[in-house]
JSON list of C-alpha atoms in Angstrom, two decimals:
[
{"chain": "A", "resi": 1, "resn": "UNK", "atom": "CA", "xyz": [-42.75, 103.36, -114.90]},
{"chain": "A", "resi": 2, "resn": "UNK", "atom": "CA", "xyz": [-44.18, 104.50, -118.60]},
{"chain": "A", "resi": 3, "resn": "UNK", "atom": "CA", "xyz": [-41.11, 105.02, -121.12]},
{"chain": "A", "resi": 4, "resn": "UNK", "atom": "CA", "xyz": [-40.72, 108.49, -122.48]},
{"chain": "A", "resi": 5, "resn": "UNK", "atom": "CA", "xyz": [-41.18, 109.03, -126.02]},
{"chain": "A", "resi": 6, "resn": "UNK", "atom": "CA", "xyz": [-38.25, 109.85, -128.16]},
{"chain": "A", "resi": 7, "resn": "UNK", "atom": "CA", "xyz": [-37.62, 113.96, -128.40]},
{"chain": "A", "resi": 8, "resn": "UNK", "atom": "CA", "xyz": [-34.61, 113.66, -130.84]},
{"chain": "A", "resi": 9, "resn": "UNK", "atom": "CA", "xyz": [-33.84, 113.45, -134.27]},
{"chain": "A", "resi": 10, "resn": "UNK", "atom": "CA", "xyz": [-30.58, 112.25, -135.88]},
{"chain": "A", "resi": 11, "resn": "UNK", "atom": "CA", "xyz": [-29.10, 114.28, -138.52]},
{"chain": "A", "resi": 12, "resn": "UNK", "atom": "CA", "xyz": [-27.28, 113.80, -141.39]},
{"chain": "A", "resi": 13, "resn": "UNK", "atom": "CA", "xyz": [-24.20, 115.28, -139.75]},
{"chain": "A", "resi": 14, "resn": "UNK", "atom": "CA", "xyz": [-24.31, 112.42, -137.09]},
{"chain": "A", "resi": 15, "resn": "UNK", "atom": "CA", "xyz": [-25.78, 114.99, -134.48]},
{"chain": "A", "resi": 16, "resn": "UNK", "atom": "CA", "xyz": [-28.61, 114.21, -132.19]},
{"chain": "A", "resi": 17, "resn": "UNK", "atom": "CA", "xyz": [-30.75, 117.11, -131.74]},
{"chain": "A", "resi": 18, "resn": "UNK", "atom": "CA", "xyz": [-33.24, 116.96, -128.76]},
{"chain": "A", "resi": 19, "resn": "UNK", "atom": "CA", "xyz": [-36.20, 118.77, -130.28]},
{"chain": "A", "resi": 20, "resn": "UNK", "atom": "CA", "xyz": [-37.89, 119.48, -126.75]},
{"chain": "A", "resi": 21, "resn": "UNK", "atom": "CA", "xyz": [-34.49, 120.95, -125.15]},
{"chain": "A", "resi": 22, "resn": "UNK", "atom": "CA", "xyz": [-32.03, 121.55, -128.28]},
{"chain": "A", "resi": 23, "resn": "UNK", "atom": "CA", "xyz": [-28.71, 123.01, -127.57]},
{"chain": "A", "resi": 24, "resn": "UNK", "atom": "CA", "xyz": [-26.25, 124.95, -129.86]},
{"chain": "A", "resi": 25, "resn": "UNK", "atom": "CA", "xyz": [-24.00, 122.39, -129.98]},
{"chain": "A", "resi": 26, "resn": "UNK", "atom": "CA", "xyz": [-26.03, 120.00, -132.08]},
{"chain": "A", "resi": 27, "resn": "UNK", "atom": "CA", "xyz": [-26.79, 122.58, -134.34]},
{"chain": "A", "resi": 28, "resn": "UNK", "atom": "CA", "xyz": [-24.90, 122.19, -138.14]},
{"chain": "A", "resi": 29, "resn": "UNK", "atom": "CA", "xyz": [-25.63, 124.91, -140.86]},
{"chain": "A", "resi": 30, "resn": "UNK", "atom": "CA", "xyz": [-25.21, 121.76, -143.20]},
{"chain": "A", "resi": 31, "resn": "UNK", "atom": "CA", "xyz": [-28.25, 120.12, -141.42]},
{"chain": "A", "resi": 32, "resn": "UNK", "atom": "CA", "xyz": [-30.31, 123.31, -141.48]},
{"chain": "A", "resi": 33, "resn": "UNK", "atom": "CA", "xyz": [-29.66, 124.02, -145.46]},
{"chain": "A", "resi": 34, "resn": "UNK", "atom": "CA", "xyz": [-30.43, 120.39, -146.27]},
{"chain": "A", "resi": 35, "resn": "UNK", "atom": "CA", "xyz": [-33.45, 120.43, -144.10]},
{"chain": "A", "resi": 36, "resn": "UNK", "atom": "CA", "xyz": [-34.64, 123.51, -145.45]},
{"chain": "A", "resi": 37, "resn": "UNK", "atom": "CA", "xyz": [-34.03, 122.99, -149.00]},
{"chain": "A", "resi": 38, "resn": "UNK", "atom": "CA", "xyz": [-36.19, 119.51, -149.20]},
{"chain": "A", "resi": 39, "resn": "UNK", "atom": "CA", "xyz": [-39.05, 121.35, -146.82]},
{"chain": "A", "resi": 40, "resn": "UNK", "atom": "CA", "xyz": [-41.78, 122.67, -149.45]},
{"chain": "A", "resi": 41, "resn": "UNK", "atom": "CA", "xyz": [-43.78, 125.86, -148.55]},
{"chain": "A", "resi": 42, "resn": "UNK", "atom": "CA", "xyz": [-47.40, 126.35, -149.30]},
{"chain": "A", "resi": 43, "resn": "UNK", "atom": "CA", "xyz": [-47.85, 122.58, -148.33]},
{"chain": "A", "resi": 44, "resn": "UNK", "atom": "CA", "xyz": [-46.10, 122.05, -151.89]},
{"chain": "A", "resi": 45, "resn": "UNK", "atom": "CA", "xyz": [-49.08, 123.94, -153.54]},
{"chain": "A", "resi": 46, "resn": "UNK", "atom": "CA", "xyz": [-46.77, 125.85, -156.04]},
{"chain": "A", "resi": 47, "resn": "UNK", "atom": "CA", "xyz": [-47.03, 125.80, -159.62]},
{"chain": "A", "resi": 48, "resn": "UNK", "atom": "CA", "xyz": [-43.45, 124.60, -161.15]},
{"chain": "A", "resi": 49, "resn": "UNK", "atom": "CA", "xyz": [-41.41, 121.52, -161.65]},
{"chain": "A", "resi": 50, "resn": "UNK", "atom": "CA", "xyz": [-39.65, 121.76, -157.97]},
{"chain": "A", "resi": 51, "resn": "UNK", "atom": "CA", "xyz": [-41.24, 122.64, -155.04]},
{"chain": "A", "resi": 52, "resn": "UNK", "atom": "CA", "xyz": [-40.71, 126.25, -153.64]},
{"chain": "A", "resi": 53, "resn": "UNK", "atom": "CA", "xyz": [-38.69, 125.50, -150.67]},
{"chain": "A", "resi": 54, "resn": "UNK", "atom": "CA", "xyz": [-37.98, 126.98, -147.19]},
{"chain": "A", "resi": 55, "resn": "UNK", "atom": "CA", "xyz": [-34.25, 127.35, -147.80]},
{"chain": "A", "resi": 56, "resn": "UNK", "atom": "CA", "xyz": [-35.40, 129.44, -151.06]},
{"chain": "A", "resi": 57, "resn": "UNK", "atom": "CA", "xyz": [-37.68, 131.49, -149.22]},
{"chain": "A", "resi": 58, "resn": "UNK", "atom": "CA", "xyz": [-35.36, 132.00, -146.78]},
{"chain": "A", "resi": 59, "resn": "UNK", "atom": "CA", "xyz": [-32.73, 133.46, -149.15]},
{"chain": "A", "resi": 60, "resn": "UNK", "atom": "CA", "xyz": [-35.28, 135.95, -150.59]},
{"chain": "A", "resi": 61, "resn": "UNK", "atom": "CA", "xyz": [-36.42, 137.38, -147.20]},
{"chain": "A", "resi": 62, "resn": "UNK", "atom": "CA", "xyz": [-32.75, 138.21, -146.45]},
{"chain": "A", "resi": 63, "resn": "UNK", "atom": "CA", "xyz": [-32.33, 139.57, -149.80]},
{"chain": "A", "resi": 64, "resn": "UNK", "atom": "CA", "xyz": [-35.76, 141.48, -149.14]},
{"chain": "A", "resi": 65, "resn": "UNK", "atom": "CA", "xyz": [-34.79, 142.60, -145.49]},
{"chain": "A", "resi": 66, "resn": "UNK", "atom": "CA", "xyz": [-31.75, 143.75, -146.68]},
{"chain": "A", "resi": 67, "resn": "UNK", "atom": "CA", "xyz": [-33.25, 146.05, -149.40]},
{"chain": "A", "resi": 68, "resn": "UNK", "atom": "CA", "xyz": [-35.89, 147.37, -146.81]},
{"chain": "A", "resi": 69, "resn": "UNK", "atom": "CA", "xyz": [-33.24, 148.02, -143.89]},
{"chain": "A", "resi": 70, "resn": "UNK", "atom": "CA", "xyz": [-30.03, 149.70, -143.84]},
{"chain": "A", "resi": 71, "resn": "UNK", "atom": "CA", "xyz": [-28.70, 147.09, -141.42]},
{"chain": "A", "resi": 72, "resn": "UNK", "atom": "CA", "xyz": [-25.50, 144.89, -140.51]},
{"chain": "A", "resi": 73, "resn": "UNK", "atom": "CA", "xyz": [-24.58, 141.42, -141.66]},
{"chain": "A", "resi": 74, "resn": "UNK", "atom": "CA", "xyz": [-25.58, 140.03, -137.92]},
{"chain": "A", "resi": 75, "resn": "UNK", "atom": "CA", "xyz": [-29.17, 140.99, -138.74]},
{"chain": "A", "resi": 76, "resn": "UNK", "atom": "CA", "xyz": [-29.09, 140.15, -142.01]},
{"chain": "A", "resi": 77, "resn": "UNK", "atom": "CA", "xyz": [-27.75, 136.63, -141.01]},
{"chain": "A", "resi": 78, "resn": "UNK", "atom": "CA", "xyz": [-30.94, 136.75, -138.53]},
{"chain": "A", "resi": 79, "resn": "UNK", "atom": "CA", "xyz": [-33.21, 137.24, -141.45]},
{"chain": "A", "resi": 80, "resn": "UNK", "atom": "CA", "xyz": [-31.33, 134.34, -143.43]},
{"chain": "A", "resi": 81, "resn": "UNK", "atom": "CA", "xyz": [-32.17, 132.07, -140.40]},
{"chain": "A", "resi": 82, "resn": "UNK", "atom": "CA", "xyz": [-35.52, 133.33, -139.48]},
{"chain": "A", "resi": 83, "resn": "UNK", "atom": "CA", "xyz": [-37.33, 130.05, -140.38]},
{"chain": "A", "resi": 84, "resn": "UNK", "atom": "CA", "xyz": [-34.48, 127.77, -139.36]},
{"chain": "A", "resi": 85, "resn": "UNK", "atom": "CA", "xyz": [-36.38, 125.35, -137.08]},
{"chain": "A", "resi": 86, "resn": "UNK", "atom": "CA", "xyz": [-38.45, 124.31, -139.77]},
{"chain": "A", "resi": 87, "resn": "UNK", "atom": "CA", "xyz": [-35.27, 122.03, -140.70]},
{"chain": "A", "resi": 88, "resn": "UNK", "atom": "CA", "xyz": [-36.60, 119.57, -138.08]},
{"chain": "A", "resi": 89, "resn": "UNK", "atom": "CA", "xyz": [-40.23, 120.65, -137.46]},
{"chain": "A", "resi": 90, "resn": "UNK", "atom": "CA", "xyz": [-41.31, 121.34, -141.03]},
{"chain": "A", "resi": 91, "resn": "UNK", "atom": "CA", "xyz": [-43.30, 124.44, -142.43]},
{"chain": "A", "resi": 92, "resn": "UNK", "atom": "CA", "xyz": [-46.82, 124.29, -141.69]},
{"chain": "A", "resi": 93, "resn": "UNK", "atom": "CA", "xyz": [-49.24, 126.91, -143.36]},
{"chain": "A", "resi": 94, "resn": "UNK", "atom": "CA", "xyz": [-50.64, 129.43, -140.55]},
{"chain": "A", "resi": 95, "resn": "UNK", "atom": "CA", "xyz": [-54.14, 128.26, -140.34]},
{"chain": "A", "resi": 96, "resn": "UNK", "atom": "CA", "xyz": [-52.35, 124.84, -139.28]},
{"chain": "A", "resi": 97, "resn": "UNK", "atom": "CA", "xyz": [-50.32, 126.68, -136.59]},
{"chain": "A", "resi": 98, "resn": "UNK", "atom": "CA", "xyz": [-53.46, 128.79, -135.36]},
{"chain": "A", "resi": 99, "resn": "UNK", "atom": "CA", "xyz": [-55.27, 125.29, -134.86]},
{"chain": "A", "resi": 100, "resn": "UNK", "atom": "CA", "xyz": [-52.12, 123.43, -133.02]},
{"chain": "A", "resi": 101, "resn": "UNK", "atom": "CA", "xyz": [-51.60, 126.39, -130.77]},
{"chain": "A", "resi": 102, "resn": "UNK", "atom": "CA", "xyz": [-49.17, 127.56, -128.21]},
{"chain": "A", "resi": 103, "resn": "UNK", "atom": "CA", "xyz": [-46.96, 124.34, -128.26]},
{"chain": "A", "resi": 104, "resn": "UNK", "atom": "CA", "xyz": [-45.89, 124.72, -131.79]},
{"chain": "A", "resi": 105, "resn": "UNK", "atom": "CA", "xyz": [-44.94, 128.37, -130.93]},
{"chain": "A", "resi": 106, "resn": "UNK", "atom": "CA", "xyz": [-43.03, 127.19, -127.78]},
{"chain": "A", "resi": 107, "resn": "UNK", "atom": "CA", "xyz": [-41.05, 124.51, -129.75]},
{"chain": "A", "resi": 108, "resn": "UNK", "atom": "CA", "xyz": [-40.50, 126.75, -132.41]},
{"chain": "A", "resi": 109, "resn": "UNK", "atom": "CA", "xyz": [-38.90, 129.33, -129.93]},
{"chain": "A", "resi": 110, "resn": "UNK", "atom": "CA", "xyz": [-36.50, 126.69, -128.06]},
{"chain": "A", "resi": 111, "resn": "UNK", "atom": "CA", "xyz": [-35.19, 125.80, -131.51]},
{"chain": "A", "resi": 112, "resn": "UNK", "atom": "CA", "xyz": [-34.76, 129.38, -132.60]},
{"chain": "A", "resi": 113, "resn": "UNK", "atom": "CA", "xyz": [-32.71, 130.53, -129.69]},
{"chain": "A", "resi": 114, "resn": "UNK", "atom": "CA", "xyz": [-30.37, 127.60, -129.76]},
{"chain": "A", "resi": 115, "resn": "UNK", "atom": "CA", "xyz": [-29.91, 128.38, -133.60]},
{"chain": "A", "resi": 116, "resn": "UNK", "atom": "CA", "xyz": [-29.12, 132.24, -132.82]},
{"chain": "A", "resi": 117, "resn": "UNK", "atom": "CA", "xyz": [-26.65, 131.22, -130.00]},
{"chain": "A", "resi": 118, "resn": "UNK", "atom": "CA", "xyz": [-24.78, 128.48, -132.46]},
{"chain": "A", "resi": 119, "resn": "UNK", "atom": "CA", "xyz": [-24.09, 131.18, -134.95]},
{"chain": "A", "resi": 120, "resn": "UNK", "atom": "CA", "xyz": [-23.68, 134.29, -132.65]},
{"chain": "A", "resi": 121, "resn": "UNK", "atom": "CA", "xyz": [-27.09, 135.85, -132.63]},
{"chain": "A", "resi": 122, "resn": "UNK", "atom": "CA", "xyz": [-28.78, 136.71, -129.49]},
{"chain": "A", "resi": 123, "resn": "UNK", "atom": "CA", "xyz": [-31.13, 133.97, -128.24]},
{"chain": "A", "resi": 124, "resn": "UNK", "atom": "CA", "xyz": [-34.12, 136.66, -128.53]},
{"chain": "A", "resi": 125, "resn": "UNK", "atom": "CA", "xyz": [-33.60, 139.24, -131.29]},
{"chain": "A", "resi": 126, "resn": "UNK", "atom": "CA", "xyz": [-34.43, 143.14, -130.69]},
{"chain": "A", "resi": 127, "resn": "UNK", "atom": "CA", "xyz": [-37.96, 143.86, -131.12]},
{"chain": "A", "resi": 128, "resn": "UNK", "atom": "CA", "xyz": [-37.10, 146.44, -133.93]},
{"chain": "A", "resi": 129, "resn": "UNK", "atom": "CA", "xyz": [-35.04, 143.62, -136.00]},
{"chain": "A", "resi": 130, "resn": "UNK", "atom": "CA", "xyz": [-37.85, 140.79, -135.58]},
{"chain": "A", "resi": 131, "resn": "UNK", "atom": "CA", "xyz": [-40.42, 143.55, -136.71]},
{"chain": "A", "resi": 132, "resn": "UNK", "atom": "CA", "xyz": [-38.50, 144.14, -140.22]},
{"chain": "A", "resi": 133, "resn": "UNK", "atom": "CA", "xyz": [-37.72, 140.60, -140.73]},
{"chain": "A", "resi": 134, "resn": "UNK", "atom": "CA", "xyz": [-41.55, 139.76, -140.50]},
{"chain": "A", "resi": 135, "resn": "UNK", "atom": "CA", "xyz": [-41.93, 142.90, -142.79]},
{"chain": "A", "resi": 136, "resn": "UNK", "atom": "CA", "xyz": [-39.87, 141.24, -145.08]},
{"chain": "A", "resi": 137, "resn": "UNK", "atom": "CA", "xyz": [-41.22, 137.85, -144.70]},
{"chain": "A", "resi": 138, "resn": "UNK", "atom": "CA", "xyz": [-44.81, 139.14, -145.52]},
{"chain": "A", "resi": 139, "resn": "UNK", "atom": "CA", "xyz": [-43.39, 140.61, -148.44]},
{"chain": "A", "resi": 140, "resn": "UNK", "atom": "CA", "xyz": [-42.27, 137.46, -150.04]},
{"chain": "A", "resi": 141, "resn": "UNK", "atom": "CA", "xyz": [-45.25, 135.65, -148.65]},
{"chain": "A", "resi": 142, "resn": "UNK", "atom": "CA", "xyz": [-47.16, 137.92, -151.25]},
{"chain": "A", "resi": 143, "resn": "UNK", "atom": "CA", "xyz": [-44.50, 137.37, -154.16]},
{"chain": "A", "resi": 144, "resn": "UNK", "atom": "CA", "xyz": [-44.97, 133.91, -153.60]},
{"chain": "A", "resi": 145, "resn": "UNK", "atom": "CA", "xyz": [-48.76, 133.98, -153.89]},
{"chain": "A", "resi": 146, "resn": "UNK", "atom": "CA", "xyz": [-49.17, 136.00, -156.53]},
{"chain": "A", "resi": 147, "resn": "UNK", "atom": "CA", "xyz": [-46.14, 134.26, -158.76]},
{"chain": "A", "resi": 148, "resn": "UNK", "atom": "CA", "xyz": [-46.25, 130.92, -157.92]},
{"chain": "A", "resi": 149, "resn": "UNK", "atom": "CA", "xyz": [-49.23, 129.72, -155.32]},
{"chain": "A", "resi": 150, "resn": "UNK", "atom": "CA", "xyz": [-51.89, 130.83, -157.46]},
{"chain": "A", "resi": 151, "resn": "UNK", "atom": "CA", "xyz": [-53.31, 133.80, -155.44]},
{"chain": "A", "resi": 152, "resn": "UNK", "atom": "CA", "xyz": [-54.46, 137.02, -157.46]},
{"chain": "A", "resi": 153, "resn": "UNK", "atom": "CA", "xyz": [-53.17, 140.38, -156.41]},
{"chain": "A", "resi": 154, "resn": "UNK", "atom": "CA", "xyz": [-56.63, 141.25, -154.60]},
{"chain": "A", "resi": 155, "resn": "UNK", "atom": "CA", "xyz": [-56.24, 138.19, -152.64]},
{"chain": "A", "resi": 156, "resn": "UNK", "atom": "CA", "xyz": [-52.40, 138.56, -151.80]},
{"chain": "A", "resi": 157, "resn": "UNK", "atom": "CA", "xyz": [-53.20, 142.35, -150.62]},
{"chain": "A", "resi": 158, "resn": "UNK", "atom": "CA", "xyz": [-56.16, 141.56, -148.23]},
{"chain": "A", "resi": 159, "resn": "UNK", "atom": "CA", "xyz": [-53.68, 138.44, -146.75]},
{"chain": "A", "resi": 160, "resn": "UNK", "atom": "CA", "xyz": [-50.29, 140.00, -146.76]},
{"chain": "A", "resi": 161, "resn": "UNK", "atom": "CA", "xyz": [-50.92, 143.59, -147.52]},
{"chain": "A", "resi": 162, "resn": "UNK", "atom": "CA", "xyz": [-49.75, 145.48, -150.87]},
{"chain": "A", "resi": 163, "resn": "UNK", "atom": "CA", "xyz": [-46.07, 145.95, -151.12]},
{"chain": "A", "resi": 164, "resn": "UNK", "atom": "CA", "xyz": [-44.19, 148.95, -151.98]},
{"chain": "A", "resi": 165, "resn": "UNK", "atom": "CA", "xyz": [-43.49, 148.84, -155.97]},
{"chain": "A", "resi": 166, "resn": "UNK", "atom": "CA", "xyz": [-39.78, 149.77, -154.91]},
{"chain": "A", "resi": 167, "resn": "UNK", "atom": "CA", "xyz": [-39.34, 146.77, -152.82]},
{"chain": "A", "resi": 168, "resn": "UNK", "atom": "CA", "xyz": [-40.70, 144.73, -155.50]},
{"chain": "A", "resi": 169, "resn": "UNK", "atom": "CA", "xyz": [-38.52, 145.80, -158.37]},
{"chain": "A", "resi": 170, "resn": "UNK", "atom": "CA", "xyz": [-36.76, 143.17, -160.12]},
{"chain": "A", "resi": 171, "resn": "UNK", "atom": "CA", "xyz": [-37.70, 139.99, -157.47]},
{"chain": "A", "resi": 172, "resn": "UNK", "atom": "CA", "xyz": [-38.98, 137.25, -159.34]},
{"chain": "A", "resi": 173, "resn": "UNK", "atom": "CA", "xyz": [-39.23, 133.41, -157.83]},
{"chain": "A", "resi": 174, "resn": "UNK", "atom": "CA", "xyz": [-37.37, 130.83, -159.84]},
{"chain": "A", "resi": 175, "resn": "UNK", "atom": "CA", "xyz": [-37.64, 127.27, -158.94]},
{"chain": "A", "resi": 176, "resn": "UNK", "atom": "CA", "xyz": [-34.64, 125.45, -158.54]},
{"chain": "A", "resi": 177, "resn": "UNK", "atom": "CA", "xyz": [-33.39, 122.19, -157.78]},
{"chain": "A", "resi": 178, "resn": "UNK", "atom": "CA", "xyz": [-32.98, 121.41, -153.72]},
{"chain": "A", "resi": 179, "resn": "UNK", "atom": "CA", "xyz": [-29.24, 120.55, -154.12]},
{"chain": "A", "resi": 180, "resn": "UNK", "atom": "CA", "xyz": [-28.68, 124.01, -156.12]},
{"chain": "A", "resi": 181, "resn": "UNK", "atom": "CA", "xyz": [-30.65, 125.96, -153.06]},
{"chain": "A", "resi": 182, "resn": "UNK", "atom": "CA", "xyz": [-28.84, 124.12, -150.57]},
{"chain": "A", "resi": 183, "resn": "UNK", "atom": "CA", "xyz": [-25.87, 125.35, -151.73]},
{"chain": "A", "resi": 184, "resn": "UNK", "atom": "CA", "xyz": [-26.55, 128.84, -152.26]},
{"chain": "A", "resi": 185, "resn": "UNK", "atom": "CA", "xyz": [-28.03, 128.57, -148.83]},
{"chain": "A", "resi": 186, "resn": "UNK", "atom": "CA", "xyz": [-24.67, 127.40, -147.27]},
{"chain": "A", "resi": 187, "resn": "UNK", "atom": "CA", "xyz": [-22.62, 129.93, -149.24]},
{"chain": "A", "resi": 188, "resn": "UNK", "atom": "CA", "xyz": [-24.73, 133.08, -148.26]},
{"chain": "A", "resi": 189, "resn": "UNK", "atom": "CA", "xyz": [-24.21, 132.00, -144.80]},
{"chain": "A", "resi": 190, "resn": "UNK", "atom": "CA", "xyz": [-20.67, 131.82, -144.90]},
{"chain": "A", "resi": 191, "resn": "UNK", "atom": "CA", "xyz": [-20.72, 135.11, -146.56]},
{"chain": "A", "resi": 192, "resn": "UNK", "atom": "CA", "xyz": [-22.60, 136.74, -143.98]},
{"chain": "A", "resi": 193, "resn": "UNK", "atom": "CA", "xyz": [-20.12, 135.04, -140.73]},
{"chain": "A", "resi": 194, "resn": "UNK", "atom": "CA", "xyz": [-17.02, 136.47, -142.86]},
{"chain": "A", "resi": 195, "resn": "UNK", "atom": "CA", "xyz": [-18.80, 139.91, -142.99]},
{"chain": "A", "resi": 196, "resn": "UNK", "atom": "CA", "xyz": [-19.59, 139.72, -139.19]},
{"chain": "A", "resi": 197, "resn": "UNK", "atom": "CA", "xyz": [-16.17, 138.97, -138.80]}
]
């Protein structure tokens, strides 16, 4: 009988997270924040002295989502955690995800459901909330593309859609050390949990 390949990863918290069958009990915010703070977006192809991390991106998406959508802290938390599975599966640019196909999406969905349940969110978000988070994600991608990834505005407009000027007001990407971003992510998560009550 062939030996099954190992499907779990040991986390810094000591948890063993089964990537194929994740349980909410094995998910810790410190592990998520640490992983996301050290995962670079854009395959690391950004300007600056620090990589632009998924944790930094998640903080920006939550900020944009909150500007665009009059909503509760519960859905702000969902926006903050929108890329949480990438703490263990990494961030892949869209062309790579498309090439890998359905199996990546299924893995992402299972991890997302476990993360949501762990922090009191529904396993599957309401459609309108998911769409609003995706819209904020596209604005963030546009900002990142133009400010740090070397895209022209016209190129970013074609790929991500041109954001409304009012949404962009005052938003500037600042690259920071992963340890600082990790702490900000944990702090924002805590603030939202307190607000949810």
